[in-house]
Amino acid sequence: MRYKLFPFVMVAFVVVLLLSNTVAVKVAKVGPFFFDGAVILFPVSYIFGDILTEVYGYKRSRVVVWTGFIACLFMSFVYWLVGILPPALPWGGQEAYQRILGQTPRIVMASLAAYFCGEFINSYILAKLKILTRGRWLWTRTIGSTIAGQLVDTVLFITIAFAGIMPETALLRLIMTNYLFKTTYEVLATPLTYAVTAWLKRVENEDYYDFKTNFNPFMVTMEDLR
């Protein structure tokens, strides 16, 4: 079955993901709270993930997660490759480029590990809860899956990326504030998630249930694209 809007939703998801990973290098402080730059945009990727799984099912969501993973890996490679090219003498921005876009193996590993684990946990829990609730109470699935997925994502990314660089108290505060902000973000976005999900279900004439789905995240087949 071919869907009208699935490719556009997938592209929007990947764009949000790439932008989030680019701005994550900045750590901001608002009052007593610490945030990495991605906290402004990254929760939107989980909203997209919820919508994708709810409408199109885990199998197609799995394709999107892998697409995002490969896109992030390629983006990191390009940033690194451009960074090691010899800078022209008149250009004085090499140090600034390296500080912002220079891709260290640690940041790349943190980003990819957190994204991969968090997104698949989010999609898995949402798909299973949809079957358990028989499609009712969408809010329980979107919020429940986010609580688990964002916890894994936040702890993995911040721990791998900043452990040993920031004091332990600041690290813990960063984890807590990022996690609370992201989950609150999704809760507040629940009415929008409901509206977009209902609209996509009508347009696509689809409301997928993963009754016979193989939930192995590595089992991507051509059937998942249909």
PDB file of C-alpha atoms in Angstrom:
ATOM      1  CA  MET A   1       0.000   0.000   0.000  1.00  0.00           C
ATOM      2  CA  ARG A   2       1.334   3.410  -0.980  1.00  0.00           C
ATOM      3  CA  TYR A   3       0.787   6.325   1.356  1.00  0.00           C
ATOM      4  CA  LYS A   4       0.374   9.932   0.268  1.00  0.00           C
ATOM      5  CA  LEU A   5       2.097  11.675   3.162  1.00  0.00           C
ATOM      6  CA  PHE A   6       4.456   9.089   4.649  1.00  0.00           C
ATOM      7  CA  PRO A   7       7.520  10.349   2.690  1.00  0.00           C
ATOM      8  CA  PHE A   8       6.884  13.929   3.848  1.00  0.00           C
ATOM      9  CA  VAL A   9       6.480  12.916   7.487  1.00  0.00           C
ATOM     10  CA  MET A  10       9.711  10.920   7.253  1.00  0.00           C
ATOM     11  CA  VAL A  11      11.608  13.865   5.742  1.00  0.00           C
ATOM     12  CA  ALA A  12      10.288  16.220   8.432  1.00  0.00           C
ATOM     13  CA  PHE A  13      11.397  13.772  11.120  1.00  0.00           C
ATOM     14  CA  VAL A  14      14.921  13.509   9.697  1.00  0.00           C
ATOM     15  CA  VAL A  15      15.243  17.306   9.306  1.00  0.00           C
ATOM     16  CA  VAL A  16      14.266  17.853  12.956  1.00  0.00           C
ATOM     17  CA  LEU A  17      16.710  15.156  14.004  1.00  0.00           C
ATOM     18  CA  LEU A  18      19.655  16.635  12.081  1.00  0.00           C
ATOM     19  CA  LEU A  19      18.989  20.144  13.347  1.00  0.00           C
ATOM     20  CA  SER A  20      18.713  18.863  16.908  1.00  0.00           C
ATOM     21  CA  ASN A  21      22.048  17.096  16.718  1.00  0.00           C
ATOM     22  CA  THR A  22      23.714  20.192  15.253  1.00  0.00           C
ATOM     23  CA  VAL A  23      22.597  22.561  18.015  1.00  0.00           C
ATOM     24  CA  ALA A  24      23.099  20.051  20.851  1.00  0.00           C
ATOM     25  CA  VAL A  25      26.703  21.200  21.300  1.00  0.00           C
ATOM     26  CA  LYS A  26      25.589  24.336  23.168  1.00  0.00           C
ATOM     27  CA  VAL A  27      24.777  24.089  26.867  1.00  0.00           C
ATOM     28  CA  ALA A  28      22.558  26.956  28.007  1.00  0.00           C
ATOM     29  CA  LYS A  29      21.599  28.089  31.513  1.00  0.00           C
ATOM     30  CA  VAL A  30      18.190  29.576  32.239  1.00  0.00           C
ATOM     31  CA  GLY A  31      17.856  30.489  35.897  1.00  0.00           C
ATOM     32  CA  PRO A  32      18.982  27.445  37.894  1.00  0.00           C
ATOM     33  CA  PHE A  33      18.423  25.084  34.961  1.00  0.00           C
ATOM     34  CA  PHE A  34      20.918  23.714  32.428  1.00  0.00           C
ATOM     35  CA  PHE A  35      19.854  22.688  28.909  1.00  0.00           C
ATOM     36  CA  ASP A  36      21.634  21.485  25.821  1.00  0.00           C
ATOM     37  CA  GLY A  37      20.573  23.293  22.658  1.00  0.00           C
ATOM     38  CA  ALA A  38      18.679  20.308  21.288  1.00  0.00           C
ATOM     39  CA  VAL A  39      16.064  20.490  24.032  1.00  0.00           C
ATOM     40  CA  ILE A  40      14.263  23.208  22.060  1.00  0.00           C
ATOM     41  CA  LEU A  41      13.677  21.000  19.016  1.00  0.00           C
ATOM     42  CA  PHE A  42      14.497  17.363  19.785  1.00  0.00           C
ATOM     43  CA  PRO A  43      11.202  16.551  21.578  1.00  0.00           C
ATOM     44  CA  VAL A  44       9.482  17.218  18.245  1.00  0.00           C
ATOM     45  CA  SER A  45      11.247  14.146  16.833  1.00  0.00           C
ATOM     46  CA  TYR A  46       9.539  12.030  19.499  1.00  0.00           C
ATOM     47  CA  ILE A  47       6.183  13.540  18.587  1.00  0.00           C
ATOM     48  CA  PHE A  48       6.883  12.567  14.974  1.00  0.00           C
ATOM     49  CA  GLY A  49       7.918   9.108  16.171  1.00  0.00           C
ATOM     50  CA  ASP A  50       4.641   8.710  18.049  1.00  0.00           C
ATOM     51  CA  ILE A  51       2.616   9.803  15.038  1.00  0.00           C
ATOM     52  CA  LEU A  52       4.537   7.512  12.676  1.00  0.00           C
ATOM     53  CA  THR A  53       4.063   4.439  14.867  1.00  0.00           C
ATOM     54  CA  GLU A  54       0.441   5.217  15.694  1.00  0.00           C
ATOM     55  CA  VAL A  55      -0.619   5.729  12.075  1.00  0.00           C
ATOM     56  CA  TYR A  56       1.777   3.598  10.009  1.00  0.00           C
ATOM     57  CA  GLY A  57       2.938   1.000  12.529  1.00  0.00           C
ATOM     58  CA  TYR A  58       6.238  -0.089  14.031  1.00  0.00           C
ATOM     59  CA  LYS A  59       7.570  -1.624  10.811  1.00  0.00           C
ATOM     60  CA  ARG A  60       7.507   1.647   8.899  1.00  0.00           C
ATOM     61  CA  SER A  61       8.614   3.598  11.946  1.00  0.00           C
ATOM     62  CA  ARG A  62      11.629   1.266  12.067  1.00  0.00           C
ATOM     63  CA  VAL A  63      12.543   2.319   8.526  1.00  0.00           C
ATOM     64  CA  VAL A  64      12.335   5.974   9.540  1.00  0.00           C
ATOM     65  CA  VAL A  65      14.515   5.436  12.622  1.00  0.00           C
ATOM     66  CA  TRP A  66      17.186   3.747  10.495  1.00  0.00           C
ATOM     67  CA  THR A  67      16.940   6.511   7.900  1.00  0.00           C
ATOM     68  CA  GLY A  68      17.538   9.084  10.629  1.00  0.00           C
ATOM     69  CA  PHE A  69      20.424   7.062  12.035  1.00  0.00           C
ATOM     70  CA  ILE A  70      22.177   6.873   8.654  1.00  0.00           C
ATOM     71  CA  ALA A  71      21.507  10.571   8.002  1.00  0.00           C
ATOM     72  CA  CYS A  72      23.071  11.512  11.376  1.00  0.00           C
ATOM     73  CA  LEU A  73      26.082   9.325  10.683  1.00  0.00           C
ATOM     74  CA  PHE A  74      26.570  10.899   7.260  1.00  0.00           C
ATOM     75  CA  MET A  75      26.139  14.415   8.674  1.00  0.00           C
ATOM     76  CA  SER A  76      28.798  13.729  11.303  1.00  0.00           C
ATOM     77  CA  PHE A  77      31.169  12.392   8.654  1.00  0.00           C
ATOM     78  CA  VAL A  78      30.710  15.482   6.460  1.00  0.00           C
ATOM     79  CA  TYR A  79      31.262  17.855   9.401  1.00  0.00           C
ATOM     80  CA  TRP A  80      34.440  15.954  10.307  1.00  0.00           C
ATOM     81  CA  LEU A  81      35.696  15.816   6.713  1.00  0.00           C
ATOM     82  CA  VAL A  82      35.191  19.539   6.122  1.00  0.00           C
ATOM     83  CA  GLY A  83      36.815  20.258   9.484  1.00  0.00           C
ATOM     84  CA  ILE A  84      40.085  18.532   8.595  1.00  0.00           C
ATOM     85  CA  LEU A  85      40.418  20.270   5.228  1.00  0.00           C
ATOM     86  CA  PRO A  86      43.234  22.882   5.339  1.00  0.00           C
ATOM     87  CA  PRO A  87      41.678  26.325   5.878  1.00  0.00           C
ATOM     88  CA  ALA A  88      42.424  29.113   3.409  1.00  0.00           C
ATOM     89  CA  LEU A  89      44.766  31.736   4.861  1.00  0.00           C
ATOM     90  CA  PRO A  90      42.329  34.697   4.577  1.00  0.00           C
ATOM     91  CA  TRP A  91      39.655  32.747   6.454  1.00  0.00           C
ATOM     92  CA  GLY A  92      39.926  32.920  10.228  1.00  0.00           C
ATOM     93  CA  GLY A  93      37.003  30.747  11.238  1.00  0.00           C
ATOM     94  CA  GLN A  94      38.675  27.355  11.603  1.00  0.00           C
ATOM     95  CA  GLU A  95      38.701  27.374  15.388  1.00  0.00           C
ATOM     96  CA  ALA A  96      35.069  28.494  15.542  1.00  0.00           C
ATOM     97  CA  TYR A  97      34.083  25.783  13.053  1.00  0.00           C
ATOM     98  CA  GLN A  98      35.835  23.095  15.088  1.00  0.00           C
ATOM     99  CA  ARG A  99      34.269  24.269  18.337  1.00  0.00           C
ATOM    100  CA  ILE A 100      30.737  24.150  16.934  1.00  0.00           C
ATOM    101  CA  LEU A 101      30.689  21.606  14.131  1.00  0.00           C
ATOM    102  CA  GLY A 102      33.854  19.632  14.780  1.00  0.00           C
ATOM    103  CA  GLN A 103      32.621  16.112  15.320  1.00  0.00           C
ATOM    104  CA  THR A 104      34.480  14.327  18.083  1.00  0.00           C
ATOM    105  CA  PRO A 105      34.016  10.538  18.244  1.00  0.00           C
ATOM    106  CA  ARG A 106      32.577  10.913  21.744  1.00  0.00           C
ATOM    107  CA  ILE A 107      29.771  13.274  20.719  1.00  0.00           C
ATOM    108  CA  VAL A 108      28.924  11.179  17.666  1.00  0.00           C
ATOM    109  CA  MET A 109      28.786   7.994  19.739  1.00  0.00           C
ATOM    110  CA  ALA A 110      26.644   9.697  22.385  1.00  0.00           C
ATOM    111  CA  SER A 111      24.214  11.065  19.835  1.00  0.00           C
ATOM    112  CA  LEU A 112      23.823   7.873  17.817  1.00  0.00           C
ATOM    113  CA  ALA A 113      23.575   5.547  20.827  1.00  0.00           C
ATOM    114  CA  ALA A 114      21.008   7.756  22.565  1.00  0.00           C
ATOM    115  CA  TYR A 115      18.930   8.245  19.427  1.00  0.00           C
ATOM    116  CA  PHE A 116      18.961   4.579  18.400  1.00  0.00           C
ATOM    117  CA  CYS A 117      17.992   3.210  21.816  1.00  0.00           C
ATOM    118  CA  GLY A 118      15.527   5.967  22.716  1.00  0.00           C
ATOM    119  CA  GLU A 119      13.595   5.975  19.451  1.00  0.00           C
ATOM    120  CA  PHE A 120      13.212   2.203  19.260  1.00  0.00           C
ATOM    121  CA  ILE A 121      12.071   1.981  22.885  1.00  0.00           C
ATOM    122  CA  ASN A 122       9.564   4.772  22.189  1.00  0.00           C
ATOM    123  CA  SER A 123       8.172   3.046  19.082  1.00  0.00           C
ATOM    124  CA  TYR A 124       8.088  -0.413  20.689  1.00  0.00           C
ATOM    125  CA  ILE A 125       6.188   0.721  23.778  1.00  0.00           C
ATOM    126  CA  LEU A 126       3.701   2.761  21.755  1.00  0.00           C
ATOM    127  CA  ALA A 127       2.980  -0.143  19.379  1.00  0.00           C
ATOM    128  CA  LYS A 128       2.496  -2.588  22.254  1.00  0.00           C
ATOM    129  CA  LEU A 129       0.301  -0.191  24.232  1.00  0.00           C
ATOM    130  CA  LYS A 130      -1.875   0.368  21.170  1.00  0.00           C
ATOM    131  CA  ILE A 131      -2.655  -3.348  21.069  1.00  0.00           C
ATOM    132  CA  LEU A 132      -3.124  -3.497  24.848  1.00  0.00           C
ATOM    133  CA  THR A 133      -5.537  -0.538  24.894  1.00  0.00           C
ATOM    134  CA  ARG A 134      -7.242  -1.636  21.653  1.00  0.00           C
ATOM    135  CA  GLY A 135      -6.521   1.741  20.110  1.00  0.00           C
ATOM    136  CA  ARG A 136      -8.134   3.755  22.894  1.00  0.00           C
ATOM    137  CA  TRP A 137      -6.541   6.431  25.082  1.00  0.00           C
ATOM    138  CA  LEU A 138      -3.901   7.684  22.674  1.00  0.00           C
ATOM    139  CA  TRP A 139      -2.505   9.935  25.407  1.00  0.00           C
ATOM    140  CA  THR A 140      -1.436   6.907  27.456  1.00  0.00           C
ATOM    141  CA  ARG A 141       0.654   5.681  24.530  1.00  0.00           C
ATOM    142  CA  THR A 142       2.254   8.975  23.533  1.00  0.00           C
ATOM    143  CA  ILE A 143       3.115   9.993  27.088  1.00  0.00           C
ATOM    144  CA  GLY A 144       4.008   6.501  28.325  1.00  0.00           C
ATOM    145  CA  SER A 145       6.349   5.791  25.435  1.00  0.00           C
ATOM    146  CA  THR A 146       7.970   9.217  25.785  1.00  0.00           C
ATOM    147  CA  ILE A 147       8.615   8.775  29.506  1.00  0.00           C
ATOM    148  CA  ALA A 148      10.623   5.630  28.786  1.00  0.00           C
ATOM    149  CA  GLY A 149      12.231   6.654  25.480  1.00  0.00           C
ATOM    150  CA  GLN A 150      13.283  10.135  26.567  1.00  0.00           C
ATOM    151  CA  LEU A 151      14.709   8.803  29.842  1.00  0.00           C
ATOM    152  CA  VAL A 152      16.987   6.394  27.995  1.00  0.00           C
ATOM    153  CA  ASP A 153      17.881   8.987  25.356  1.00  0.00           C
ATOM    154  CA  THR A 154      18.665  11.772  27.832  1.00  0.00           C
ATOM    155  CA  VAL A 155      20.704   9.665  30.243  1.00  0.00           C
ATOM    156  CA  LEU A 156      22.729   8.031  27.469  1.00  0.00           C
ATOM    157  CA  PHE A 157      23.500  11.209  25.535  1.00  0.00           C
ATOM    158  CA  ILE A 158      24.444  13.438  28.444  1.00  0.00           C
ATOM    159  CA  THR A 159      26.421  10.735  30.246  1.00  0.00           C
ATOM    160  CA  ILE A 160      28.425   9.675  27.195  1.00  0.00           C
ATOM    161  CA  ALA A 161      28.904  13.229  25.893  1.00  0.00           C
ATOM    162  CA  PHE A 162      29.692  15.157  29.073  1.00  0.00           C
ATOM    163  CA  ALA A 163      30.804  12.748  31.827  1.00  0.00           C
ATOM    164  CA  GLY A 164      34.252  13.796  33.029  1.00  0.00           C
ATOM    165  CA  ILE A 165      33.899  17.196  31.358  1.00  0.00           C
ATOM    166  CA  MET A 166      31.246  18.650  33.655  1.00  0.00           C
ATOM    167  CA  PRO A 167      31.025  18.259  37.456  1.00  0.00           C
ATOM    168  CA  GLU A 168      28.782  15.400  38.576  1.00  0.00           C
ATOM    169  CA  THR A 169      26.247  17.743  40.182  1.00  0.00           C
ATOM    170  CA  ALA A 170      25.955  19.786  36.976  1.00  0.00           C
ATOM    171  CA  LEU A 171      25.705  16.571  34.957  1.00  0.00           C
ATOM    172  CA  LEU A 172      22.856  15.276  37.101  1.00  0.00           C
ATOM    173  CA  ARG A 173      21.091  18.631  36.947  1.00  0.00           C
ATOM    174  CA  LEU A 174      21.468  18.657  33.163  1.00  0.00           C
ATOM    175  CA  ILE A 175      19.933  15.176  32.914  1.00  0.00           C
ATOM    176  CA  MET A 176      17.033  16.035  35.206  1.00  0.00           C
ATOM    177  CA  THR A 177      16.176  19.380  33.628  1.00  0.00           C
ATOM    178  CA  ASN A 178      16.452  18.052  30.077  1.00  0.00           C
ATOM    179  CA  TYR A 179      14.306  15.033  30.875  1.00  0.00           C
ATOM    180  CA  LEU A 180      11.627  17.018  32.691  1.00  0.00           C
ATOM    181  CA  PHE A 181      11.506  19.630  29.941  1.00  0.00           C
ATOM    182  CA  LYS A 182      11.245  17.049  27.153  1.00  0.00           C
ATOM    183  CA  THR A 183       8.488  15.012  28.813  1.00  0.00           C
ATOM    184  CA  THR A 184       6.552  18.151  29.763  1.00  0.00           C
ATOM    185  CA  TYR A 185       6.955  19.343  26.149  1.00  0.00           C
ATOM    186  CA  GLU A 186       5.293  16.157  24.893  1.00  0.00           C
ATOM    187  CA  VAL A 187       2.483  16.293  27.438  1.00  0.00           C
ATOM    188  CA  LEU A 188       1.643  19.856  26.418  1.00  0.00           C
ATOM    189  CA  ALA A 189       1.793  18.838  22.754  1.00  0.00           C
ATOM    190  CA  THR A 190      -0.772  16.047  23.262  1.00  0.00           C
ATOM    191  CA  PRO A 191      -3.704  18.001  21.693  1.00  0.00           C
ATOM    192  CA  LEU A 192      -1.565  18.706  18.615  1.00  0.00           C
ATOM    193  CA  THR A 193      -0.531  15.034  18.448  1.00  0.00           C
ATOM    194  CA  TYR A 194      -4.200  14.023  18.596  1.00  0.00           C
ATOM    195  CA  ALA A 195      -5.127  16.424  15.798  1.00  0.00           C
ATOM    196  CA  VAL A 196      -2.284  15.463  13.448  1.00  0.00           C
ATOM    197  CA  THR A 197      -2.766  11.732  14.098  1.00  0.00           C
ATOM    198  CA  ALA A 198      -6.512  11.891  13.411  1.00  0.00           C
ATOM    199  CA  TRP A 199      -5.920  13.900  10.234  1.00  0.00           C
ATOM    200  CA  LEU A 200      -3.276  11.493   8.914  1.00  0.00           C
ATOM    201  CA  LYS A 201      -5.469   8.484   9.656  1.00  0.00           C
ATOM    202  CA  ARG A 202      -8.250  10.029   7.583  1.00  0.00           C
ATOM    203  CA  VAL A 203      -6.001  11.069   4.688  1.00  0.00           C
ATOM    204  CA  GLU A 204      -4.064   7.792   4.564  1.00  0.00           C
ATOM    205  CA  ASN A 205      -7.068   5.618   5.444  1.00  0.00           C
ATOM    206  CA  GLU A 206      -4.789   3.757   7.852  1.00  0.00           C
ATOM    207  CA  ASP A 207      -4.721   2.930  11.561  1.00  0.00           C
ATOM    208  CA  TYR A 208      -2.082   0.238  11.832  1.00  0.00           C
ATOM    209  CA  TYR A 209      -1.909  -2.422  14.585  1.00  0.00           C
ATOM    210  CA  ASP A 210       1.319  -4.401  14.993  1.00  0.00           C
ATOM    211  CA  PHE A 211      -0.277  -7.761  15.807  1.00  0.00           C
ATOM    212  CA  LYS A 212       2.169  -9.879  13.801  1.00  0.00           C
ATOM    213  CA  THR A 213       5.146  -7.537  13.703  1.00  0.00           C
ATOM    214  CA  ASN A 214       8.679  -8.738  14.353  1.00  0.00           C
ATOM    215  CA  PHE A 215       9.955  -6.051  16.741  1.00  0.00           C
ATOM    216  CA  ASN A 216      13.632  -6.821  16.165  1.00  0.00           C
ATOM    217  CA  PRO A 217      15.046  -3.343  15.337  1.00  0.00           C
ATOM    218  CA  PHE A 218      17.558  -4.867  12.926  1.00  0.00           C
ATOM    219  CA  MET A 219      14.976  -6.732  10.807  1.00  0.00           C
ATOM    220  CA  VAL A 220      14.358  -4.146   8.075  1.00  0.00           C
ATOM    221  CA  THR A 221      12.914  -5.626   4.883  1.00  0.00           C
ATOM    222  CA  MET A 222      11.529  -4.304   1.591  1.00  0.00           C
ATOM    223  CA  GLU A 223       8.057  -5.170   2.879  1.00  0.00           C
ATOM    224  CA  ASP A 224       8.444  -2.441   5.507  1.00  0.00           C
ATOM    225  CA  LEU A 225       8.524   0.129   2.712  1.00  0.00           C
ATOM    226  CA  ARG A 226       5.232  -0.958   1.185  1.00  0.00           C
TER     227      ARG A 226
END
